[in-house]
Short mmCIF file of C-alpha atoms (C1' of nucleotides) in Angstrom, two decimals:
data_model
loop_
_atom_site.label_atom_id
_atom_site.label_comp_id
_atom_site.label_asym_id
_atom_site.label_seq_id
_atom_site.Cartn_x
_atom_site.Cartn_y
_atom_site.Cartn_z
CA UNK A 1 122.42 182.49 43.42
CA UNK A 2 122.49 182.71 47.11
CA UNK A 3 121.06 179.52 49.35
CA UNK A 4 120.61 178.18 52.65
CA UNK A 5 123.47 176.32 54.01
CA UNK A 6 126.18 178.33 52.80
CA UNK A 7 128.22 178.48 56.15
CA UNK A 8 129.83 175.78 55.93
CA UNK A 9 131.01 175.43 52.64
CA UNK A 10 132.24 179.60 53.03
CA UNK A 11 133.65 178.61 55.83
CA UNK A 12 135.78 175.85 54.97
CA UNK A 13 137.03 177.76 51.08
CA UNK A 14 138.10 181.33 53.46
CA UNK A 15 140.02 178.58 56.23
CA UNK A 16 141.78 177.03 52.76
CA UNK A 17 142.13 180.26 51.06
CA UNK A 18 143.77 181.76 54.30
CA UNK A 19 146.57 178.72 54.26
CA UNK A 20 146.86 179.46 50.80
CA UNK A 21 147.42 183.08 50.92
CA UNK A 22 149.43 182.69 54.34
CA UNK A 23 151.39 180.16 52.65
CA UNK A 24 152.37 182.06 49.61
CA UNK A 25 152.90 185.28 51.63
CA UNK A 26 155.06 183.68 54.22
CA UNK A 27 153.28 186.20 57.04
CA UNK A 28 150.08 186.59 58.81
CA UNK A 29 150.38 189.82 57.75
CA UNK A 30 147.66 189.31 54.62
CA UNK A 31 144.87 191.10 54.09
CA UNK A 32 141.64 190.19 54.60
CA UNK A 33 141.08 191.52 51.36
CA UNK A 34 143.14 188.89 50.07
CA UNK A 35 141.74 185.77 51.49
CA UNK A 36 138.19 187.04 50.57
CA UNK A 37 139.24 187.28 47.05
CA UNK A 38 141.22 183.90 47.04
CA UNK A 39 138.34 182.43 48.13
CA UNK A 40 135.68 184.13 45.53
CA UNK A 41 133.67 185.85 48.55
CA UNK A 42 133.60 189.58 49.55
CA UNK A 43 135.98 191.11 52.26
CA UNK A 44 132.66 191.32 54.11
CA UNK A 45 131.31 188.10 54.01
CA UNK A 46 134.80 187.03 55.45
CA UNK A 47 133.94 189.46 58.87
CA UNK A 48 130.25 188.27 58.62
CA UNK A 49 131.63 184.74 59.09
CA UNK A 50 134.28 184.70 61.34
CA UNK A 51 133.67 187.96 63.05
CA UNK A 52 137.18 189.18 63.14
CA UNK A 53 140.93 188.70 61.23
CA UNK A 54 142.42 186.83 64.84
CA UNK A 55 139.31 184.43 64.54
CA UNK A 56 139.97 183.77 61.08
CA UNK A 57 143.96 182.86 61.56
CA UNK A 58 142.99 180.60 64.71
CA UNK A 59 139.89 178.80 62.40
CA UNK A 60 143.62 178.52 60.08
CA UNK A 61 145.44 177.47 62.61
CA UNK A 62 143.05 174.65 64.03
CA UNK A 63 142.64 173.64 60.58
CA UNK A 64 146.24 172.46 59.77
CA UNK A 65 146.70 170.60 63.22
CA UNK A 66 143.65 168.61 62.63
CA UNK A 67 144.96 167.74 59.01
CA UNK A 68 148.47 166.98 60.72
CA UNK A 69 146.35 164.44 63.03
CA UNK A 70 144.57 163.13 60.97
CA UNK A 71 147.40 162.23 59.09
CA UNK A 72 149.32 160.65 61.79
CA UNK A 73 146.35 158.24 63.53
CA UNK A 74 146.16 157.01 59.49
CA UNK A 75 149.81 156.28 59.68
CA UNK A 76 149.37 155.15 63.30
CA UNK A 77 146.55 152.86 62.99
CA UNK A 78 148.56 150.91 60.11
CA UNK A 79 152.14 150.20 62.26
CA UNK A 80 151.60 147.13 64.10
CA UNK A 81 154.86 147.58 66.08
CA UNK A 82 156.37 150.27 68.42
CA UNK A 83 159.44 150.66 66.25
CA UNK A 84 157.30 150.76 62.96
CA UNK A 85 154.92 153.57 64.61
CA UNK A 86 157.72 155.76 65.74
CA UNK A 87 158.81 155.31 61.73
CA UNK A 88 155.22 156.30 60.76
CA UNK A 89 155.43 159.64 63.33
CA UNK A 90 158.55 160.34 61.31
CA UNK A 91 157.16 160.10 58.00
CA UNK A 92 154.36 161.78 58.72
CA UNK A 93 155.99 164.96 59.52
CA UNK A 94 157.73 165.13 56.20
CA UNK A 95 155.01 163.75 53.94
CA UNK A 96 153.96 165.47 51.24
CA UNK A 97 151.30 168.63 52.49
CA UNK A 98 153.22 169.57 55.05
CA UNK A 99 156.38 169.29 53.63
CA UNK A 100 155.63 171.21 51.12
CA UNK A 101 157.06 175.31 51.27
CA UNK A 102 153.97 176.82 51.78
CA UNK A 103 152.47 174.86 54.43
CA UNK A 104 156.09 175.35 56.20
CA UNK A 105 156.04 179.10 55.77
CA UNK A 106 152.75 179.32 57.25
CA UNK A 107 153.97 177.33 60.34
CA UNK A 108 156.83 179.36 60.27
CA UNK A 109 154.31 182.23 60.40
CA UNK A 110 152.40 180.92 62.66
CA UNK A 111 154.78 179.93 65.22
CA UNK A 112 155.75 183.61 65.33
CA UNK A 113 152.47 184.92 66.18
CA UNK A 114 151.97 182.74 69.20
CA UNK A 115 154.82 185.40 70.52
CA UNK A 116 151.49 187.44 70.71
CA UNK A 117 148.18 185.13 70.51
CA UNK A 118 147.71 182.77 73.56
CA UNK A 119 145.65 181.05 71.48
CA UNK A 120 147.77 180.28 68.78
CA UNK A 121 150.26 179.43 71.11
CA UNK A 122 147.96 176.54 72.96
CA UNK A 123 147.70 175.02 69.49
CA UNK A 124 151.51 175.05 69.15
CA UNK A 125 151.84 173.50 72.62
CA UNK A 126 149.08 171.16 71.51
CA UNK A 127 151.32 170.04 68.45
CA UNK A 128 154.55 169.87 70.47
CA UNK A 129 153.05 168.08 73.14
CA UNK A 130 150.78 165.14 70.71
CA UNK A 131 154.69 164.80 69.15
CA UNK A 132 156.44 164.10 72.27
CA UNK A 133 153.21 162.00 73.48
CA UNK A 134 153.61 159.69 70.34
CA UNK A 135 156.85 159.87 70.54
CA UNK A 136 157.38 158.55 74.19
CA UNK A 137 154.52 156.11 74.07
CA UNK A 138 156.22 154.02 71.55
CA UNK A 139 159.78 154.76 72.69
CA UNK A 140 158.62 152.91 76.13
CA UNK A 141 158.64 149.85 75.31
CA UNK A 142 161.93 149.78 73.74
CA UNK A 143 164.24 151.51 76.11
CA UNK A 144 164.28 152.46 79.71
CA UNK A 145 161.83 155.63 80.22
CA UNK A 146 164.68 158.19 81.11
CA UNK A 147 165.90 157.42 77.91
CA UNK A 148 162.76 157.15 76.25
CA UNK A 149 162.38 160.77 76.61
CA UNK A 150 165.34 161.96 76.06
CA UNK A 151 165.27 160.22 72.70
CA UNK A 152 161.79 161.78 72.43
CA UNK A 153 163.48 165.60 73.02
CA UNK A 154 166.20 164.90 70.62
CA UNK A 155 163.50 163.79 67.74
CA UNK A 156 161.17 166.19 68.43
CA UNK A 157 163.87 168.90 67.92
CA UNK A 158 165.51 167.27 64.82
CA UNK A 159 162.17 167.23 63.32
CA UNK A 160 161.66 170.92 64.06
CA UNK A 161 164.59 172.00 63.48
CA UNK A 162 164.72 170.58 59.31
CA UNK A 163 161.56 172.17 59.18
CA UNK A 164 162.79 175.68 59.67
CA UNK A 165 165.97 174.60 57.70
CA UNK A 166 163.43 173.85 55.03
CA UNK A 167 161.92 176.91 55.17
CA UNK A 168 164.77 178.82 53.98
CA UNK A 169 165.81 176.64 51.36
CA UNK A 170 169.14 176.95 50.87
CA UNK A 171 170.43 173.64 50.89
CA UNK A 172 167.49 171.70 50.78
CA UNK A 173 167.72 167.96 51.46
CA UNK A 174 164.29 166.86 51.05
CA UNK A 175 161.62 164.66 53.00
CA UNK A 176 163.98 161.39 52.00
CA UNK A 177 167.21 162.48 53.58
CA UNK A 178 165.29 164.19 56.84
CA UNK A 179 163.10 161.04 57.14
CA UNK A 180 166.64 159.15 56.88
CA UNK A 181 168.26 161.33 59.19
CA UNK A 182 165.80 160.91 62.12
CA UNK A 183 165.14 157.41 61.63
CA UNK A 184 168.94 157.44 62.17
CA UNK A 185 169.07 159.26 65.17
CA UNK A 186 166.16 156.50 66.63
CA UNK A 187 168.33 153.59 65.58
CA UNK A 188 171.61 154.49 66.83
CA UNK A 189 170.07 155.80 70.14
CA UNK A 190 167.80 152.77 70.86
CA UNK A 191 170.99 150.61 69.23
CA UNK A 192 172.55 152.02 72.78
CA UNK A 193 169.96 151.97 74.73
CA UNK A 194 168.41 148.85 74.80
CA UNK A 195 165.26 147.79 76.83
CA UNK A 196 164.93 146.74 80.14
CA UNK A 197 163.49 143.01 80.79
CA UNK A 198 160.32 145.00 82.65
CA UNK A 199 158.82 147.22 79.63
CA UNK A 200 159.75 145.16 76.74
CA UNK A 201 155.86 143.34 76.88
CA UNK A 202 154.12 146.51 78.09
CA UNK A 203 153.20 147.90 74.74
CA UNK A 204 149.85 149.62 74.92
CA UNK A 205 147.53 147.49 72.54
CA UNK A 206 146.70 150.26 70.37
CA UNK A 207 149.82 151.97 70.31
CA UNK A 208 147.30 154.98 70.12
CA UNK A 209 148.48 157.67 72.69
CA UNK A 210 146.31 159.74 74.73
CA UNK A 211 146.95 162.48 72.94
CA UNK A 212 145.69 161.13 69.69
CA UNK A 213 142.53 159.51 70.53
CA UNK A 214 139.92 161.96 70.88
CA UNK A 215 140.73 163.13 74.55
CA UNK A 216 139.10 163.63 77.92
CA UNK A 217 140.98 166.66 79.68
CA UNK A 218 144.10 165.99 81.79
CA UNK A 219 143.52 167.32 85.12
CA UNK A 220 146.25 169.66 84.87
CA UNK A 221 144.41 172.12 82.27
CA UNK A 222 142.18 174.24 81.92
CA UNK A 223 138.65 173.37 81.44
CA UNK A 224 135.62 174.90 78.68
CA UNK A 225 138.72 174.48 76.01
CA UNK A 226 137.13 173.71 72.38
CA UNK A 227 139.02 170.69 71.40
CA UNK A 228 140.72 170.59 68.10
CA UNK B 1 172.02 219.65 72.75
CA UNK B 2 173.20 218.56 69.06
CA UNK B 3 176.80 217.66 68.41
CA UNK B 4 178.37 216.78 65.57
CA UNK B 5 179.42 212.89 65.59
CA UNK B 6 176.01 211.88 66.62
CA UNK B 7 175.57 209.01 63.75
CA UNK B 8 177.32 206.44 64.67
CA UNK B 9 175.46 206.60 68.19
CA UNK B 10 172.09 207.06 66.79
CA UNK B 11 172.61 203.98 64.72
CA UNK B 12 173.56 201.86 67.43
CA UNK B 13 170.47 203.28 70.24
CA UNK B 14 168.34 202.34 67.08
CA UNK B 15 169.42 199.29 65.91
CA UNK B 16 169.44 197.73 69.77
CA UNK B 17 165.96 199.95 70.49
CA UNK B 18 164.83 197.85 67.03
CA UNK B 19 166.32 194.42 68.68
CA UNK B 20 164.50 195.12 72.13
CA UNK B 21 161.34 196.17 70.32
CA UNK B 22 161.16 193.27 67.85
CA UNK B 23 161.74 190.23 70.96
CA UNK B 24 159.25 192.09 73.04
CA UNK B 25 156.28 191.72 70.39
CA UNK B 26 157.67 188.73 69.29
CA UNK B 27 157.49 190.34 65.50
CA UNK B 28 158.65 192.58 62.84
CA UNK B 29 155.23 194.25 63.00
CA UNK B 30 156.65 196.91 65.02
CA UNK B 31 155.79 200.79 64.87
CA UNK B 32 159.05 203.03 63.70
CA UNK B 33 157.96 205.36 66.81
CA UNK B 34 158.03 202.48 69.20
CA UNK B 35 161.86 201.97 67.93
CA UNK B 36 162.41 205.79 67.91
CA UNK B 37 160.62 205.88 71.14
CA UNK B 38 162.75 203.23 72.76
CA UNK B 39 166.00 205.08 71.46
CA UNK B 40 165.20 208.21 73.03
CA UNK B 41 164.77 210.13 69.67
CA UNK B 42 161.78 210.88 67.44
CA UNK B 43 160.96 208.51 64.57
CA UNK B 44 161.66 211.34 61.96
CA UNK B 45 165.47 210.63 63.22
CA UNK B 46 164.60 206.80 62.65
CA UNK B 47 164.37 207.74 58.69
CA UNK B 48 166.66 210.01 58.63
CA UNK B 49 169.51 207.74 59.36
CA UNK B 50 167.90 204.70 57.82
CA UNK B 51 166.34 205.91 54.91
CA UNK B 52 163.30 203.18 55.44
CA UNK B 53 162.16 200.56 58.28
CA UNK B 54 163.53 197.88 56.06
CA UNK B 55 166.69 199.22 55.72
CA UNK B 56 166.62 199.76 60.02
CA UNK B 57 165.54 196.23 59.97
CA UNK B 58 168.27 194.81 57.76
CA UNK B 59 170.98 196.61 59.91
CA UNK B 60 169.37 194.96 62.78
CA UNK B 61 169.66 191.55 61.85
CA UNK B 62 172.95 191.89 60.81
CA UNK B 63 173.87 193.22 63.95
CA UNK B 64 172.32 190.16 65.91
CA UNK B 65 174.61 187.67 63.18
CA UNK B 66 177.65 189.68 64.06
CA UNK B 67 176.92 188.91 67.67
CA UNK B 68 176.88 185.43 67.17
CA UNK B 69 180.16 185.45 65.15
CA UNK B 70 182.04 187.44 67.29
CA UNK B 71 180.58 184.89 70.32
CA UNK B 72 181.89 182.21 67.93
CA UNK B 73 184.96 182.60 67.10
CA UNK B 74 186.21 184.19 70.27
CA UNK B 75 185.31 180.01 71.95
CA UNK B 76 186.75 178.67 68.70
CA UNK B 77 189.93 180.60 69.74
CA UNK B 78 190.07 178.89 72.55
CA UNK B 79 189.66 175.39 71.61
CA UNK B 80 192.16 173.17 71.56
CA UNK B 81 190.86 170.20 69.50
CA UNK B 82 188.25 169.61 66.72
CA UNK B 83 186.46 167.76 69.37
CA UNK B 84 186.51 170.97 71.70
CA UNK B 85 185.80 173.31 68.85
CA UNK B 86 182.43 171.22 67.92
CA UNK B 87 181.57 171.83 72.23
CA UNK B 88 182.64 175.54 72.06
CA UNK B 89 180.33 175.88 68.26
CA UNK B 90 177.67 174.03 70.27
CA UNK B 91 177.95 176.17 73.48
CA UNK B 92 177.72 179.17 72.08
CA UNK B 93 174.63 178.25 70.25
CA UNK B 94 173.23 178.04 73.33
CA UNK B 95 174.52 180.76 75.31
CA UNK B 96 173.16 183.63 77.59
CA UNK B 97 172.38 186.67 74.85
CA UNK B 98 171.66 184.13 72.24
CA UNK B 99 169.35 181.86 74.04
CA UNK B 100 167.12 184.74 75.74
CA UNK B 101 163.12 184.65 75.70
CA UNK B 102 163.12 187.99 73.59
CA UNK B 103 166.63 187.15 71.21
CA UNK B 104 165.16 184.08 70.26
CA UNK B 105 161.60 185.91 69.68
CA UNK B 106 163.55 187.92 67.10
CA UNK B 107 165.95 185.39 65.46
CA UNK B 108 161.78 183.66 64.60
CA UNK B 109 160.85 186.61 63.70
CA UNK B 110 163.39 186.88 61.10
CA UNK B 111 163.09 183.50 59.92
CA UNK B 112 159.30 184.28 58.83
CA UNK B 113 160.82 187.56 57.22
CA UNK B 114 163.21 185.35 55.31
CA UNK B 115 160.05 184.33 53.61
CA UNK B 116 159.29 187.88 51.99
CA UNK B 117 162.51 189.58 51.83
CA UNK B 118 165.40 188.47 50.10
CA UNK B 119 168.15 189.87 52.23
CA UNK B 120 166.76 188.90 55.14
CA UNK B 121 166.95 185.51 53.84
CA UNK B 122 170.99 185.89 51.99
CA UNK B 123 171.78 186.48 55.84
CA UNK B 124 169.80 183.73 57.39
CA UNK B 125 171.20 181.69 54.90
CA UNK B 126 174.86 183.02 56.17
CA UNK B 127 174.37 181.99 59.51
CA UNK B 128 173.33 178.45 58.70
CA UNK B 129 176.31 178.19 55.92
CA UNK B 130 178.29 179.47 58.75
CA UNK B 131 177.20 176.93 61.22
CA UNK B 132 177.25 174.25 59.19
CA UNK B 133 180.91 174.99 58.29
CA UNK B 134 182.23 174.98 61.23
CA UNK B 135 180.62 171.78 62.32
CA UNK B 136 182.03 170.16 59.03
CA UNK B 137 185.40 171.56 59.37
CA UNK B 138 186.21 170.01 62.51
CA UNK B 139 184.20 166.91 62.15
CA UNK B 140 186.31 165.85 58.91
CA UNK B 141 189.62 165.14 61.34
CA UNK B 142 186.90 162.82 63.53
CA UNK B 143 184.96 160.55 61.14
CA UNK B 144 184.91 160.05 56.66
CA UNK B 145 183.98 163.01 55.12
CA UNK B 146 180.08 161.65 54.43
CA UNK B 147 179.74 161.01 57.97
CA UNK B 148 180.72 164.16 58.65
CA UNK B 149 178.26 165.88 56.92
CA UNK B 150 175.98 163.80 58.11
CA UNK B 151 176.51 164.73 61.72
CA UNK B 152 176.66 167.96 60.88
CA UNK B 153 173.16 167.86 59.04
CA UNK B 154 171.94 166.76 62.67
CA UNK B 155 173.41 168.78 64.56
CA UNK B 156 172.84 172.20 63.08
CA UNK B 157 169.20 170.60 62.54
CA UNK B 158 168.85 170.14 66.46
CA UNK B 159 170.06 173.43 67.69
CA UNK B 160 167.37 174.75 65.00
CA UNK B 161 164.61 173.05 66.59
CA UNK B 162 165.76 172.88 70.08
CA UNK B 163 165.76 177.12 69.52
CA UNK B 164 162.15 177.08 68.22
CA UNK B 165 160.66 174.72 70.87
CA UNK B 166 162.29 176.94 73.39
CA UNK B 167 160.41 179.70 71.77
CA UNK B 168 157.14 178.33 72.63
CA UNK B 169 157.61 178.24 75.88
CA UNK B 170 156.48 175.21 77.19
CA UNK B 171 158.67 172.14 78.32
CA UNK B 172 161.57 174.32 78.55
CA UNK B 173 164.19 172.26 78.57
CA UNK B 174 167.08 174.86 79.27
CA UNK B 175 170.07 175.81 77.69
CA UNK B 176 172.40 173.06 79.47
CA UNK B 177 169.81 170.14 78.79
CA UNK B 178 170.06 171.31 75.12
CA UNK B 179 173.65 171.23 75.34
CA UNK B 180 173.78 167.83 76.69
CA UNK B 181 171.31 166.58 74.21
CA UNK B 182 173.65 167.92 71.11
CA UNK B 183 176.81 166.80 72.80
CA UNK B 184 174.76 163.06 72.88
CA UNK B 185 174.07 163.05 69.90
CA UNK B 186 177.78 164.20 68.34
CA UNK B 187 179.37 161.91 70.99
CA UNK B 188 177.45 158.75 69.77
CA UNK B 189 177.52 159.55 66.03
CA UNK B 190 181.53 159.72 66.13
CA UNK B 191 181.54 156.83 68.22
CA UNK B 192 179.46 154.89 65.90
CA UNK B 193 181.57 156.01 63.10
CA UNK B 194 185.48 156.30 64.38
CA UNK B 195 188.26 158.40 61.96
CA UNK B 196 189.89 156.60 59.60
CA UNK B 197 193.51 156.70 59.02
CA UNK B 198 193.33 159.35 55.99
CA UNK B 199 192.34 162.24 57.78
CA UNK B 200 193.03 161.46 61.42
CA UNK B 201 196.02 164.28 60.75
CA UNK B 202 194.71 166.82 58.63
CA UNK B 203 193.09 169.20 60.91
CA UNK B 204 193.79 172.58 59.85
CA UNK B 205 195.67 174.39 62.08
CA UNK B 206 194.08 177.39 63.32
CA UNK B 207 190.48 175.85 63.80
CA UNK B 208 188.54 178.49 62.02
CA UNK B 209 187.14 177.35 59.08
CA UNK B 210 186.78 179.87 56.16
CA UNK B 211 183.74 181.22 56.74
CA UNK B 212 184.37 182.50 60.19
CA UNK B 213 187.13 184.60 59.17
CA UNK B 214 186.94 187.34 57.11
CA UNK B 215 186.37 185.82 54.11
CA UNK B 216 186.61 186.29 50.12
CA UNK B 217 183.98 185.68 48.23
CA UNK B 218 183.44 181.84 46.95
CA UNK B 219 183.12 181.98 43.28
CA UNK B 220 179.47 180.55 42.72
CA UNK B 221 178.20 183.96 44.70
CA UNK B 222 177.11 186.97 43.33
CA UNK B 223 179.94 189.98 43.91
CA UNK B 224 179.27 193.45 45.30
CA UNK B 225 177.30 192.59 48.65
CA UNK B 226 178.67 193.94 51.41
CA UNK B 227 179.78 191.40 54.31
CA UNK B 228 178.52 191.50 57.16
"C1'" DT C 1 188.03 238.14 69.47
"C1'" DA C 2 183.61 238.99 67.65
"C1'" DA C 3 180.39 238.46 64.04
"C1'" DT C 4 178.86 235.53 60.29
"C1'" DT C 5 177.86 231.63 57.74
"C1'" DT C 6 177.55 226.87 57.18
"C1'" DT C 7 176.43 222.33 58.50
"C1'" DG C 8 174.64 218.45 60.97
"C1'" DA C 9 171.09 217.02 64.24
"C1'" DT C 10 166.48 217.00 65.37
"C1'" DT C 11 161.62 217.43 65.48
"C1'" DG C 12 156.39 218.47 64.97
"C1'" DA C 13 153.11 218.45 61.85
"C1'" DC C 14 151.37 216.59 57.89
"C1'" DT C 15 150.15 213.24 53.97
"C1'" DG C 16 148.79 209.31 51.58
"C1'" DA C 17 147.99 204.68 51.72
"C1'" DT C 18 146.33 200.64 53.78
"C1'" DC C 19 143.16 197.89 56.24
"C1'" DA C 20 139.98 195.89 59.71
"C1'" DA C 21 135.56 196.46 60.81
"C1'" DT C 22 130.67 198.19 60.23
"C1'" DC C 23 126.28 198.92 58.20
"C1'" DA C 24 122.52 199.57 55.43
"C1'" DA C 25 120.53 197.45 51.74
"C1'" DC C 26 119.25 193.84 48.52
"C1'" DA C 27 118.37 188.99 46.72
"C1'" DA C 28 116.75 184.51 47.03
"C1'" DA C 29 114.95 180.80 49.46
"C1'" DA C 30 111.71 179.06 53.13
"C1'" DT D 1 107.19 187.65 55.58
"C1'" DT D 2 110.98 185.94 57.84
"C1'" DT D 3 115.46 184.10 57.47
"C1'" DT D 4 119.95 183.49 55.37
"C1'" DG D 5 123.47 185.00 52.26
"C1'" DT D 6 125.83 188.70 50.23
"C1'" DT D 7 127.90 193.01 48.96
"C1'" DG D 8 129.31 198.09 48.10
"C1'" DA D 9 130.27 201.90 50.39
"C1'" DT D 10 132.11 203.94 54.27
"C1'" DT D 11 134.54 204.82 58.57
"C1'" DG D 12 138.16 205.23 61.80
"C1'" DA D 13 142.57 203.97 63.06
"C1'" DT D 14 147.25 203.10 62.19
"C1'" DC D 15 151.66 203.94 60.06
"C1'" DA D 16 155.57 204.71 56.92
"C1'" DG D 17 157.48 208.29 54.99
"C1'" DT D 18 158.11 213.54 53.95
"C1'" DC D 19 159.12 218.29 54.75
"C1'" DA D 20 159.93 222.66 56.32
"C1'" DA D 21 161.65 224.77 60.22
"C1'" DT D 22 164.63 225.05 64.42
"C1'" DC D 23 168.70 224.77 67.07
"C1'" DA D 24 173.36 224.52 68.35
"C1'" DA D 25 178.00 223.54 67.24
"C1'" DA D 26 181.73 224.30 64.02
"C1'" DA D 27 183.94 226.81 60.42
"C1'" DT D 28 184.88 231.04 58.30
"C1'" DT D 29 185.49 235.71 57.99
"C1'" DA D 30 186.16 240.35 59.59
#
DNA sequence: TAATTTTGATTGACTGATCAATCAACAAAA
DNA sequence: TTTTGTTGATTGATCAGTCAATCAAAATTA
């Protein structure tokens, strides 16, 4: 029952099927085999489309950053303050899908491979970087900038770090108690910290970073870079 | 040029050869004859001692949590106070060996084998029991007992993540920045939350909690595993 | 001491399984 | 008939694990 415009459809069921099978495997060590099957298509079809395994994982790869994202510029759009958007970049990162043990075990997974794969590494340094750019641009207005980011460090890590905590789930305190953990770690910090006269009215009017908005390239990188 | 007495030699070449190999690649996907190689012997040798590259894997992680214990509670030793002990637990988290490009390539590397094999996970799972023990043991003579395992939540989840961001490479913050952030963040937690009267006494009077020393078994665990 | 047997250490060569990747061929739509 | 989708069969490479054979030290015996 074959017709035209099958691409993207097969596309988008082997990118799912690889999360899924990555997921549940806790490796990238899966078989294309595997993902072909999980996704109903033949082994084959799987090379036909994607033209090798390492193109597959990074199709993967892309695939759960732009659904972690979209997910935040959602939560973002609907915080009208600073404060309540640095909440929202909390939540976010323990909501639901990617809270959930299979989506960390393929991060996990993934954040081993980019040992190997500049290119999954870029898309890790991507992740880490959109974090720390939320994460700063709302910190601004409500504490001096040194502080700001070193605020910014100390979330980004927490986050991180319950993630891999998660991952091996032994004690497991869930998205409630991380969320509450972090959003303590903002309060008592910023409770110390408090702003300067200068940046308290200099909140952006979006509160949209730079890295969220779809993105013209910094100067500093490279150039002819597909864009997530 | 074969002696007798060799074992205990060959064991060690290979399980370090095994360590090297593993934060080089960045993985557990490594060849038995790159090991071997590495070692100086042939890979035959490889399974003759270790019956399996699973079994050669396990020994190796055990080796690199015996590392950090013997790291640990040679500072705890030398800590005077609960407060210096949570420094010295902290320091060595972050210290030389431990905080190396390629030793923190393996400890990841590990972490996504936790997801497949069980023992790799029962020793992760050691290490963060371990760490989160001796945060909570001299945290308890500092602050209430809740706060304390609050803190100690935080803590161990920041030296988690500040590990994996380091792994990526980018931003790297180095080992005394993530000192100073961890020390920040215990120093304003037990300011925030001062002792109270109860336990301001009842430190214990060695320092090392239970599960640094060599321990018996806690009931709830299975019997018969070997400690590390 | 000299001759021997035993034992541990060590390897090269081989096997069987797994898997990514290729290709020729076929089916259905355009 | 051309284009797009699809697969079964196959290939070539890689690797964990095995095995029989070798070698040298130690133990035993003569």
């Amino acid at each position: 029952m074959p017709k035209v415009g099958m691409e993207p459809m097969r596309r988008k069921a082997l990118v799912d099927a690889a999360l899924r099978v990555i997921g549940d495997h806790g490796s990238l060590s899966v078989t294309m085999s595997e993902i072909a099957r999980k996704a109903g298509v033949s082994p084959a079809l799987a090379h036909h489309y994607f033209g090798s395994k390492e193109q597959l994982l990074i199709e993967t790869i892309r695939s759960l950053l732009k659904q972690l994202r979209d997910d935040a510029v959602t939560a973002l759009k609907a915080a009208p303050t600073p404060r309540a958007r640095l909440s929202a970049v909390i939540s976010v990162s323990f909501h639901a899908d990617q809270f959930a043990p299979q989506t960390i075990a393929a991060w996990l997974a993934f954040y081993a491979e980019a040992q190997r794969s500049e290119e999954t590494r870029r898309f890790l340094v991507i992740y880490a970087r959109r974090l720390r750019s939320n994460l700063l641009a709302n910190l601004k207005p409500l504490c001096p900038v040194d502080v700001a980011e070193h605020i910014a460090e100390g979330v980004a890590a927490m986050i991180d770090g319950l993630y891999i905590r998660q991952s091996l789930g032994s004690t497991p305190i869930g998205a409630e108690a991380s969320i509450a953990l972090t959003e303590d770690y903002v309060t008592i910090q910023l409770d110390r910290h408090p702003a300067s006269l200068s940046e308290a009215g200099a909140a952006p009017s979006s509160g949209l970073s730079g890295h969220l908005l779809p993105e013209g390239r910094r100067e500093s990188e490279p150039k002819h870079r597909k864009d997530i």
